[in-house]
Amino acid sequence: MSPSEQQHLIIVGAGQAAAQAVQTARQGGFDGSITLIGRERYPPYQRPPLSKKYLAGELARERLWLRPESFYRDKDVRLELGVAVERVDRDRARVHLSDGRALDYGYLLLATGSRPRRLEVPGAELRGIHYLRAIDDVDGIAADFAPGRKLVLIGAGYIGLEVAAVAAQRGLDVTVLEAADRIMGRVVGAEISAFYARYHAERGVHIRCNTPVTGFAGGGRVEGVETPAGRVPCDVAVVGIGVVPNVELAEQAGLACDDGILVDAFARTEDPRVLAAGDCTRHPHPLFDYRVRLESVQNAIEQAKAAASNLTSAPRRYDEVPWFWSDQYDLKLQIAGLARGYDESVVRGSVEQRAFSVLYLREGRLIAVEAVNSPRDFMAGRKLIAAGLAASRDDFADAADLAALAARAESARDKDNNKDDKD
């Protein structure tokens, strides 16, 4: 391998993590060559607006780009778009592309992301059944949207409910089918689920929980969704039942995987030349006693920063509090932390006025906050989770401004840090 190849960074994937890695590497002084390889024909772009403003026709395609193409030219980054990496040869430090070429690397960053989980039932191949992950997916869905058409959404997670909100506002007849007993059950608590179920129902969305899908019906094009309770008529269906991390390339290369590529707190695999970041990874986190795989923009950005820092003289640990968001109608849901294993919950604000938050506590410490149109509680909650402040349930419930508790926590943490420094 030539000296230039030893400093060649290849990034596999063209999403949020890939774009951030380019920026962090160059800002950190990495002066080797960079090649970014993406299966889609588009430069790295934002995915959250796809199910919201882009689907609604309120955002032009070019405004999805994370950076203009001139950014990559200015940073001396070669974009290889519309081509896939089919195999990684770690012994030779080489990737093999779908067009027959092979490229040597000094460092390899796997930012392969995730893909929609497929619904394997009879009739799943019918036209008019869509999945939502990429620009072309949304273009196909939007072409099928027309006022008065019957839309069935399968899965009541973020994607399904965001699409439901857009469709209801566009005048479609919307039904949501959810196999679990409540909507967004994997990501929020019961109070938030009940609130969003009511809000959608008030806007004409029909939500059916405890309703698994057993098949699709139609003659060439979908005409109905089969359930144990009978057929639900539809003109178009969108499936949103979660995602699967793209780990096949890592597995083929012999890297450890377990529902994600296993990395350390610096986004490193067991191979010192191979890093990984984004939806495709599972990593340790100081706030949790288990490895986590996070599907969020924040995770992609922060983990990509950690990965790219390995190319410079200043490696950084990824230990930020995870956070997420969802926009539905005029509601902004913001979540910090993970509400797993809580023993108490506290509701703050006004559910009736659509501005409230739910705090989740474990042994007197805040481990998660879910805020609806309550950005102050969300921001303060992030700080409190990071600080690990112990307080009574009444303190969390009665504080006029949660930021006051956050300020106390930060002050106490600063005092402890100063004491440690003196010791």
Coordinates of C-alpha atoms in Angstrom, one line a residue:
M1 CA 0.0 0.0 0.0
S2 CA 1.4 3.4 -1.0
P3 CA 1.8 6.2 1.5
S4 CA -1.3 8.0 0.0
E5 CA -3.4 4.9 0.3
Q6 CA -2.4 4.6 4.0
Q7 CA -4.0 7.9 4.6
H8 CA -7.1 7.2 2.4
L9 CA -10.4 7.2 4.3
I10 CA -13.3 5.4 2.7
I11 CA -16.7 6.1 4.0
V12 CA -19.4 3.5 3.1
G13 CA -22.8 5.1 3.3
A14 CA -24.0 8.6 2.3
G15 CA -26.2 9.7 5.2
Q16 CA -26.0 12.0 8.2
A17 CA -23.1 10.1 9.8
A18 CA -21.1 10.2 6.6
A19 CA -21.5 13.9 6.0
Q20 CA -20.6 14.7 9.6
A21 CA -17.5 12.4 9.5
V22 CA -16.2 14.4 6.5
Q23 CA -16.7 17.7 8.3
T24 CA -15.1 16.5 11.5
A25 CA -12.1 14.9 9.8
R26 CA -11.3 18.0 7.8
Q27 CA -11.8 20.3 10.7
G28 CA -9.6 18.2 12.9
G29 CA -6.7 18.4 10.4
F30 CA -7.0 15.1 8.6
D31 CA -5.3 15.8 5.2
G32 CA -5.5 12.3 3.7
S33 CA -7.8 11.6 0.7
I34 CA -11.5 10.8 1.4
T35 CA -13.9 8.8 -0.7
L36 CA -17.6 8.7 0.2
I37 CA -19.5 5.8 -1.4
G38 CA -23.3 5.9 -1.6
R39 CA -25.8 3.4 -3.0
E40 CA -28.3 6.2 -3.9
R41 CA -27.6 8.7 -6.6
Y42 CA -28.0 11.6 -4.3
P43 CA -25.4 13.3 -2.0
P44 CA -25.9 12.9 1.7
Y45 CA -29.3 14.3 2.7
Q46 CA -31.6 14.7 5.7
R47 CA -34.1 11.9 6.3
P48 CA -36.3 13.3 9.1
P49 CA -38.1 15.8 6.7
L50 CA -39.0 12.9 4.3
S51 CA -42.1 11.9 6.2
K52 CA -43.1 15.4 7.0
K53 CA -42.3 18.5 4.9
Y54 CA -40.9 16.7 1.9
L55 CA -43.9 14.4 1.7
A56 CA -46.3 17.3 2.1
G57 CA -44.6 19.1 -0.8
E58 CA -43.4 21.9 1.3
L59 CA -39.7 21.3 0.8
A60 CA -37.8 21.1 -2.5
R61 CA -35.5 18.1 -3.0
E62 CA -32.3 20.2 -3.1
R63 CA -33.1 21.6 0.3
L64 CA -32.7 18.1 1.8
W65 CA -29.0 18.1 1.0
L66 CA -26.9 18.3 4.2
R67 CA -24.2 20.1 2.3
P68 CA -24.1 21.5 -1.3
E69 CA -22.0 19.4 -3.7
S70 CA -19.4 22.2 -3.7
F71 CA -18.7 21.4 0.0
Y72 CA -17.3 18.0 -1.0
R73 CA -15.2 19.5 -3.8
D74 CA -13.9 22.2 -1.4
K75 CA -13.0 19.5 1.1
D76 CA -11.3 17.4 -1.5
V77 CA -13.8 14.5 -1.1
R78 CA -14.6 12.2 -4.0
L79 CA -18.2 11.3 -4.2
E80 CA -19.0 7.8 -5.6
L81 CA -22.8 7.8 -5.9
G82 CA -25.1 5.2 -7.3
V83 CA -22.6 2.4 -6.5
A84 CA -22.5 -0.1 -3.6
V85 CA -19.7 -1.7 -1.7
E86 CA -20.2 -5.5 -2.1
R87 CA -17.3 -6.8 -0.1
V88 CA -14.6 -5.7 2.3
D89 CA -11.2 -7.4 2.3
R90 CA -9.7 -6.5 5.6
D91 CA -6.5 -8.5 5.0
R92 CA -5.7 -6.3 1.9
A93 CA -7.5 -3.2 3.3
R94 CA -9.6 -3.1 0.2
V95 CA -13.3 -2.6 -0.7
H96 CA -14.9 -4.2 -3.8
L97 CA -17.6 -2.1 -5.6
S98 CA -20.7 -3.3 -7.5
D99 CA -19.2 -1.8 -10.7
G100 CA -16.2 -4.2 -10.6
R101 CA -13.7 -1.7 -9.2
A102 CA -11.6 -2.2 -6.0
L103 CA -10.3 0.6 -3.8
D104 CA -7.7 0.4 -1.1
Y105 CA -8.1 2.2 2.2
G106 CA -6.0 3.3 5.2
Y107 CA -9.2 3.7 7.3
L108 CA -12.7 2.5 6.7
L109 CA -15.8 4.0 8.2
L110 CA -19.0 1.9 8.0
A111 CA -21.9 4.3 8.0
T112 CA -24.3 1.9 6.4
G113 CA -27.4 2.9 8.2
S114 CA -30.6 0.8 8.3
R115 CA -33.4 -0.3 6.1
P116 CA -37.2 -0.7 6.6
R117 CA -38.3 -4.0 8.1
R118 CA -40.3 -5.9 5.5
L119 CA -43.8 -7.2 6.2
E120 CA -43.6 -10.8 4.9
V121 CA -47.3 -11.7 4.4
P122 CA -49.3 -12.9 1.3
G123 CA -49.9 -10.1 -1.2
A124 CA -46.9 -8.1 0.0
E125 CA -45.7 -7.7 -3.7
L126 CA -48.8 -5.8 -4.8
R127 CA -48.5 -2.4 -6.3
G128 CA -49.5 0.5 -4.1
I129 CA -47.7 -0.9 -1.0
H130 CA -44.9 1.5 0.1
Y131 CA -42.0 1.6 2.5
L132 CA -40.4 5.0 3.6
R133 CA -36.7 5.4 3.9
A134 CA -35.3 7.3 0.9
I135 CA -36.2 10.1 -1.4
D136 CA -37.5 7.8 -4.1
D137 CA -39.7 6.0 -1.6
V138 CA -41.4 9.3 -0.7
D139 CA -41.8 10.3 -4.4
G140 CA -43.7 7.1 -4.9
I141 CA -45.9 7.6 -1.9
A142 CA -46.7 11.3 -2.9
A143 CA -47.7 10.1 -6.4
D144 CA -50.3 7.9 -4.8
F145 CA -51.7 10.6 -2.4
A146 CA -54.9 12.2 -3.5
P147 CA -57.8 13.6 -1.5
G148 CA -60.5 11.0 -0.8
R149 CA -58.3 8.0 -1.3
K150 CA -58.2 5.4 1.4
L151 CA -54.7 5.1 3.0
V152 CA -53.8 2.3 5.5
L153 CA -50.7 2.8 7.5
I154 CA -49.2 -0.3 9.1
G155 CA -47.3 0.5 12.2
A156 CA -47.9 3.4 14.7
G157 CA -44.4 4.5 15.3
Y158 CA -42.9 7.9 14.4
I159 CA -42.9 7.2 10.6
G160 CA -46.5 5.9 10.5
L161 CA -48.0 8.7 12.5
E162 CA -46.0 11.4 10.8
V163 CA -47.3 10.1 7.4
A164 CA -50.8 9.9 8.9
A165 CA -50.7 13.6 9.9
V166 CA -49.6 14.7 6.5
A167 CA -52.2 12.5 4.8
A168 CA -55.1 13.6 7.0
Q169 CA -54.2 17.2 6.3
R170 CA -54.2 16.4 2.5
G171 CA -57.7 15.0 2.7
L172 CA -57.1 11.3 2.6
D173 CA -59.2 8.8 4.5
V174 CA -56.5 7.5 7.0
T175 CA -56.5 4.3 9.0
V176 CA -53.6 3.2 11.2
L177 CA -53.2 -0.5 12.1
E178 CA -50.9 -1.3 15.1
A179 CA -50.2 -4.8 16.4
A180 CA -49.3 -3.6 19.9
D181 CA -51.8 -2.3 22.5
R182 CA -50.9 1.4 22.1
I183 CA -49.3 3.7 19.5
M184 CA -45.6 4.6 19.7
G185 CA -45.3 2.0 22.4
R186 CA -41.6 1.3 21.7
V187 CA -40.6 4.9 22.1
V188 CA -42.9 6.7 24.6
G189 CA -44.9 6.1 27.8
A190 CA -48.6 5.5 28.2
E191 CA -49.5 9.1 28.8
I192 CA -47.9 10.4 25.6
S193 CA -49.4 7.4 23.6
A194 CA -52.9 8.2 24.9
F195 CA -52.5 11.9 24.1
Y196 CA -51.4 11.3 20.5
A197 CA -54.1 8.7 19.9
R198 CA -56.8 11.3 20.9
Y199 CA -55.2 14.0 18.9
H200 CA -55.1 11.9 15.7
A201 CA -58.6 10.7 16.2
E202 CA -59.9 14.3 16.6
R203 CA -58.4 14.9 13.1
G204 CA -60.2 12.0 11.5
V205 CA -57.5 9.3 11.7
H206 CA -58.8 5.9 12.5
I207 CA -56.4 4.0 14.8
R208 CA -56.8 0.3 15.5
C209 CA -54.5 -1.2 18.1
N210 CA -54.1 -4.9 18.8
T211 CA -54.5 -5.4 15.0
P212 CA -51.8 -7.4 13.3
V213 CA -51.7 -7.7 9.5
T214 CA -52.0 -11.1 8.0
G215 CA -52.0 -10.2 4.3
F216 CA -52.9 -7.9 1.5
A217 CA -55.7 -8.3 -1.1
G218 CA -56.0 -7.0 -4.6
G219 CA -55.7 -7.9 -8.3
G220 CA -52.3 -6.5 -9.2
R221 CA -52.7 -3.4 -7.0
V222 CA -53.5 -3.4 -3.3
E223 CA -57.2 -3.1 -2.5
G224 CA -57.3 -4.1 1.1
V225 CA -55.4 -5.2 4.2
E226 CA -56.2 -8.5 5.8
T227 CA -56.5 -8.6 9.7
P228 CA -57.9 -11.2 12.1
A229 CA -60.9 -8.9 12.4
G230 CA -61.5 -8.7 8.7
R231 CA -60.4 -6.8 5.6
V232 CA -59.7 -3.0 5.8
P233 CA -60.3 -1.5 2.3
C234 CA -57.5 0.8 0.9
D235 CA -56.2 2.4 -2.2
V236 CA -52.6 2.7 -0.9
A237 CA -50.7 1.3 2.0
V238 CA -47.5 2.4 3.8
V239 CA -45.6 0.0 6.0
G240 CA -43.7 1.4 8.9
I241 CA -42.8 -1.5 11.3
G242 CA -39.3 -0.5 12.3
V243 CA -35.9 -0.8 10.7
V244 CA -33.1 -3.4 10.5
P245 CA -29.4 -2.3 10.8
N246 CA -27.3 -2.9 7.7
V247 CA -24.7 -5.1 9.2
E248 CA -24.2 -7.6 6.3
L249 CA -21.0 -5.9 5.0
A250 CA -19.5 -5.9 8.5
E251 CA -20.5 -9.5 9.1
Q252 CA -19.0 -10.6 5.7
A253 CA -15.8 -8.8 6.8
G254 CA -15.7 -10.8 10.0
L255 CA -16.5 -8.0 12.4
A256 CA -18.5 -8.6 15.6
C257 CA -22.2 -7.8 15.2
D258 CA -25.3 -8.2 17.5
D259 CA -28.3 -6.2 16.1
G260 CA -25.7 -3.7 15.0
I261 CA -22.0 -3.5 14.5
L262 CA -20.3 -3.6 17.9
V263 CA -18.1 -0.6 18.6
D264 CA -16.6 1.0 21.6
A265 CA -17.2 4.5 23.0
F266 CA -14.8 5.9 20.3
A267 CA -16.8 4.2 17.5
R268 CA -14.0 1.7 16.9
T269 CA -14.5 -1.9 15.9
E270 CA -12.0 -4.6 16.9
D271 CA -10.1 -3.8 13.7
P272 CA -8.0 -0.6 14.3
R273 CA -8.5 0.4 10.7
V274 CA -12.3 0.0 10.7
L275 CA -14.8 2.4 12.4
A276 CA -18.6 2.5 12.4
A277 CA -21.2 5.1 13.2
G278 CA -24.9 5.7 13.0
D279 CA -28.0 3.5 13.0
C280 CA -25.9 0.4 12.1
T281 CA -24.0 0.3 15.4
R282 CA -24.5 -0.9 19.0
H283 CA -22.3 0.8 21.5
P284 CA -21.7 1.2 25.3
H285 CA -23.0 4.3 27.0
P286 CA -22.1 5.6 30.5
L287 CA -25.8 6.3 31.3
F288 CA -26.9 2.7 30.7
D289 CA -25.7 -0.7 31.9
Y290 CA -26.3 -2.2 28.4
R291 CA -25.2 -1.5 24.9
V292 CA -27.6 0.6 22.9
R293 CA -28.4 1.0 19.2
L294 CA -29.9 4.4 18.6
E295 CA -31.9 5.5 15.5
S296 CA -31.6 9.3 15.5
V297 CA -29.9 12.2 13.8
Q298 CA -28.2 13.1 17.1
N299 CA -26.7 9.7 17.4
A300 CA -25.4 9.7 13.8
I301 CA -23.8 13.2 14.3
E302 CA -22.2 12.6 17.6
Q303 CA -20.9 9.1 16.9
A304 CA -19.5 10.2 13.5
K305 CA -17.6 13.0 15.4
A306 CA -16.2 10.3 17.7
A307 CA -15.3 8.1 14.7
A308 CA -13.6 10.9 12.7
S309 CA -11.7 12.1 15.7
N310 CA -9.7 8.8 15.6
L311 CA -8.1 10.2 12.4
T312 CA -6.7 13.2 14.3
S313 CA -4.6 13.7 17.4
A314 CA -7.7 14.3 19.6
P315 CA -9.9 11.2 19.9
R316 CA -13.2 11.9 21.7
R317 CA -15.6 9.7 23.6
Y318 CA -19.3 9.5 22.6
D319 CA -21.2 9.9 25.8
E320 CA -23.9 12.6 25.1
V321 CA -27.5 12.1 26.4
P322 CA -29.4 10.6 23.5
W323 CA -32.4 12.6 22.2
F324 CA -35.1 12.3 19.5
W325 CA -38.0 14.2 18.1
S326 CA -41.1 13.9 16.0
D327 CA -43.3 16.5 14.3
Q328 CA -47.0 15.7 13.9
Y329 CA -49.5 18.4 13.1
D330 CA -48.7 21.4 15.3
L331 CA -47.1 19.1 18.0
K332 CA -43.4 18.8 18.5
L333 CA -42.4 15.8 20.6
Q334 CA -38.9 15.9 22.0
I335 CA -37.4 13.1 24.0
A336 CA -34.2 12.9 26.0
G337 CA -32.8 9.7 27.6
L338 CA -34.3 6.3 27.5
A339 CA -37.3 5.4 29.8
R340 CA -36.3 1.8 30.5
G341 CA -36.5 0.6 34.1
Y342 CA -38.1 3.7 35.6
D343 CA -40.0 3.4 38.9
E344 CA -41.8 6.7 39.0
S345 CA -43.2 9.2 36.4
V346 CA -44.2 12.8 36.8
V347 CA -46.4 14.8 34.5
R348 CA -45.7 18.5 34.3
G349 CA -47.6 21.3 32.4
S350 CA -51.0 21.1 30.8
V351 CA -52.2 18.2 28.7
E352 CA -55.3 20.2 27.8
Q353 CA -53.3 23.1 26.5
R354 CA -51.0 20.7 24.5
A355 CA -47.9 21.9 26.4
F356 CA -46.6 19.3 28.9
S357 CA -43.9 16.8 29.7
V358 CA -43.5 13.4 31.4
L359 CA -40.4 12.8 33.5
Y360 CA -39.2 9.3 34.2
L361 CA -37.3 8.6 37.4
R362 CA -35.3 5.7 38.8
E363 CA -34.3 5.8 42.4
G364 CA -34.9 9.6 42.5
R365 CA -32.8 10.3 39.4
L366 CA -34.2 11.5 36.1
I367 CA -33.5 9.0 33.3
A368 CA -35.8 10.3 30.5
V369 CA -38.1 13.2 29.6
E370 CA -40.8 13.2 26.9
A371 CA -41.9 16.8 26.2
V372 CA -44.8 17.9 24.0
N373 CA -44.5 21.6 22.9
S374 CA -42.4 22.1 26.0
P375 CA -38.9 22.8 24.8
R376 CA -37.7 24.3 28.2
D377 CA -38.5 21.1 30.0
F378 CA -36.8 19.1 27.2
M379 CA -33.6 21.2 27.4
A380 CA -33.5 21.2 31.2
G381 CA -34.3 17.5 31.3
R382 CA -31.2 16.7 29.1
K383 CA -29.0 18.6 31.6
L384 CA -30.5 16.8 34.6
I385 CA -30.1 13.4 33.0
A386 CA -26.5 14.2 32.3
A387 CA -25.9 15.5 35.8
G388 CA -27.5 12.5 37.5
L389 CA -29.0 14.8 40.2
A390 CA -31.0 13.0 42.9
A391 CA -34.2 14.8 44.0
S392 CA -37.6 14.0 45.4
R393 CA -40.6 13.4 43.2
D394 CA -42.1 16.6 44.6
D395 CA -39.0 18.6 43.5
F396 CA -39.4 17.4 39.9
A397 CA -43.2 18.0 39.9
D398 CA -43.4 21.3 41.8
A399 CA -40.4 23.2 40.4
A400 CA -41.9 26.2 38.6
D401 CA -39.1 26.0 36.1
L402 CA -37.3 22.7 35.6
A403 CA -34.3 24.8 34.5
A404 CA -33.8 25.8 38.2
L405 CA -33.2 22.2 39.1
A406 CA -30.9 21.8 36.2
A407 CA -28.9 24.9 37.3
R408 CA -28.6 23.4 40.8
A409 CA -27.4 20.1 39.3
E410 CA -24.8 21.9 37.1
S411 CA -23.6 23.9 40.1
A412 CA -23.2 20.8 42.3
R413 CA -21.4 19.0 39.5
D414 CA -19.0 21.9 39.0
K415 CA -18.2 22.0 42.7
D416 CA -17.5 18.2 42.7
N417 CA -15.2 18.7 39.6
N418 CA -13.3 21.5 41.3
K419 CA -12.9 19.4 44.5
D420 CA -11.6 16.5 42.5
D421 CA -9.1 18.8 40.7
K422 CA -7.8 20.1 44.1
D423 CA -7.5 16.6 45.5

